[in-house]
Amino acid sequence: MRFLSLLLLAVIFSLNIQGQEQSWQGKFEPIDRLIAPPNTYRTASGAPGKAYWQQRADYVIKAELDEQNNILSGVETITYHNNSPDDLSYLWIQLEQNVNRKENEDFGYVFGGIRDSMNTRHMQFLTRAIDFPAGYTIKYIKDASGKNIKSLVNNTMMKVFLEEPLNAGDSMSFSIAWSYPITDRSMYLLSREGYEYFPEDNNTVYLIAHWFPRMAVYNDTEGWQNQQFQKLGEFALEFGDYDVEIKVPEDHIIASTGVLLNSKNVLTEVQRNRMAKARSSFDKPVMIITHEEAIANEKKKSTKMKTWKMSAKNVRDFAFASSRKFIWDAQAIKLPSHTTMAMSFYPKEGLPVWTEESTKAIVNAVEIYSEATFEYPYPVAISVNTSNIGMEFPMISFNGGRPVNGKMTDNAKAGMIGTIVHEVGHNWFPMIISSDERKWMWMDEGLNTFIHQRTMAERYPQYNHTTPKSIVPFMTRDKNLLRPIMTTSDNELLSQFGANFYMKPTVGLQMLRNSIIGPELFDQAFKEYCNRWKYKHPNPADFFRTLEDATAADLDWFYRGWFFTTDNVDMELTNVKWFTVEDQVNIEDQNKTVKANIKAENSGENAKDFSSGPEAITMVTTPNQSYGGFLSRLDEPAVRKQLSGKNIYEITIKNVGGLIMPVTIEWQFKDGTTEIDRLPAEIWRLNEYEIQKTFIKEKEVVQVNLDPNFEYADINMKNNTFPKKEEPSKFDEFKENNTGN
Ligand SMILES: [Zn+2]
């Protein structure tokens, strides 16, 4: 027994030692040491644990918009529920408006140093030459009995001191009175909210977000998530119910999170009737406010005020837009368990494309995301037109894209529709599957872009969408600049967060879905993650673990490479050796070495193509001692017969880029047909640098290609073929130009 094992080991050892001059990097080792360990709050399966808890914050807010001075002021009552097992002696409140104060760090400096010639806007970003008095004035913080509460502000975070600790399981209410000057969106880089002024008709569109002091998150992984707001890293927020009253000029129209409670007071009878009609219009939008009516509104300039009352249940934030410029359309979407309203609000500057495309894009997004994750739970899904960028909030998003002289290029239109789909999609990631955006941008942007790109591919096939090829230019960048996906949001460069946090995770998920796990199993696992973590706060480990738990796929090698390193995929097809064995052997002679016929000159190690024909291989009869204790014998003639007349190919593949991946091999035969073989990533387990694999083919091969359908974002396709090609063929160029970007 012992002797046989040793013999066997010796054979195996001699087989696997080749090509291992480089050190082992443990690419298949579990990532347990890279992610947070499981506990009673978050299980090893990736689900919320039995002891999972999260805080809750309910808000009652009364706010007023001063259009003359562009000031928003309000009083809010927060009821904070301490569901944690900890007693809290202070609370942290987010004051995001303070980021625009001159002394605070934001992204103004990203344009780098002074250059010979700079445009004024960039100079303003850099120097804050106009020192706008941004930020909150906190008028008071009072407890439920009206007593002042002590607080201290550290930039964008306010510490609220409690006289008595808020014990585990207890709730408390307190009120904050505040105001701030609304910022001009053109004045700051990365302005997600603020106002846009339209000089032509002397009107303003207000996009109001992170406008009221909001509870910071307190959770089991961070304690207080009180990392400062620096603009790139977005938000971490608790769920709660909102009762909001907003007083605006009476000719303004408000679009907001939640449902409108007093439509009789703020909408005309005509508008209400149109809205009722829209509730059963499932195929096209109904105009609630037409172009002509919006033009008439623009001229009113009323100084009288009226109050809109809204309510939103179980949301993590509340945003609104207000203007007398809005055109408004609405369409109903029938979902399995309820009907929701898709609505768009836009100034005339968005015509005609916003009437044609915005609400349609909302419908497409809501339908595909509901199918891919879980049904859209909210009563409305709103898209508001802005000058630039896209920004998401629960039930409402602000989306850039306007025609020039009524016209829009195909590219601009694709960008605008993509933005609306994407921002509506954020209702799932992170508004409901509420990950910590300030820490992990990829968890909302990456997962959201993945479904957003699927929506584009399914509903807008005429436009380009992301495929693995799209990430290649980024993956080939200087490694000194690249960061892994698992990098804290604010530590990424403004020039590459889009590629690293949006596109790279998207491509990773596409590879997992389409090539590594398979669509059916992957889609169920992705849904599992979404459903496990809806209305909760997932961490990266919860996502990683759930995908493995729900698929039986060991993906640690993939996570390790794709999420934790900046390596790229570059497989090199180093060599393909061609062999034949012919049936002209003396099968009677069991004791003699049998040699196959030599078909041609030995093609050898260094063959650059198949021109010298196959090499003959020597196949000897297995000596008796190799069978050890076995008395039975393998049917050796049958093995010979199987191989007789066939082509045997041994391929050698080198891992140049560092990332291990499955290998797809395309065989092109002499008769013009092709065949695909797939090897799982596990083929790299024993040698992370070079693998060999043998195949039997009936037909003669004229060319071998790796990753022919570009599934794995291989950054260099020139070394993927045998025989090596000097120049890309017309076909390759065509293929290269037609596989998306
Ligand atoms: Zn986004």
GROMACS .gro file of C-alpha atoms and ligand atoms in nm, residues 392 422-423 426 444-445 448-449 502, ligand 1:
model
   10
  392GLU     CA    1  -3.087   5.940  -0.772
  422HIS     CA    2  -2.954   5.414  -1.453
  423GLU     CA    3  -3.094   5.668  -1.206
  426HIS     CA    4  -3.081   5.331  -0.826
  444ASP     CA    5  -2.453   5.049  -0.571
  445GLU     CA    6  -2.297   5.180  -0.894
  448ASN     CA    7  -2.692   4.909  -1.072
  449THR     CA    8  -2.493   4.953  -1.393
  502TYR     CA    9  -1.938   5.130  -1.255
  742ZN      ZN   10  -2.520   5.579  -1.042
   0.00000   0.00000   0.00000
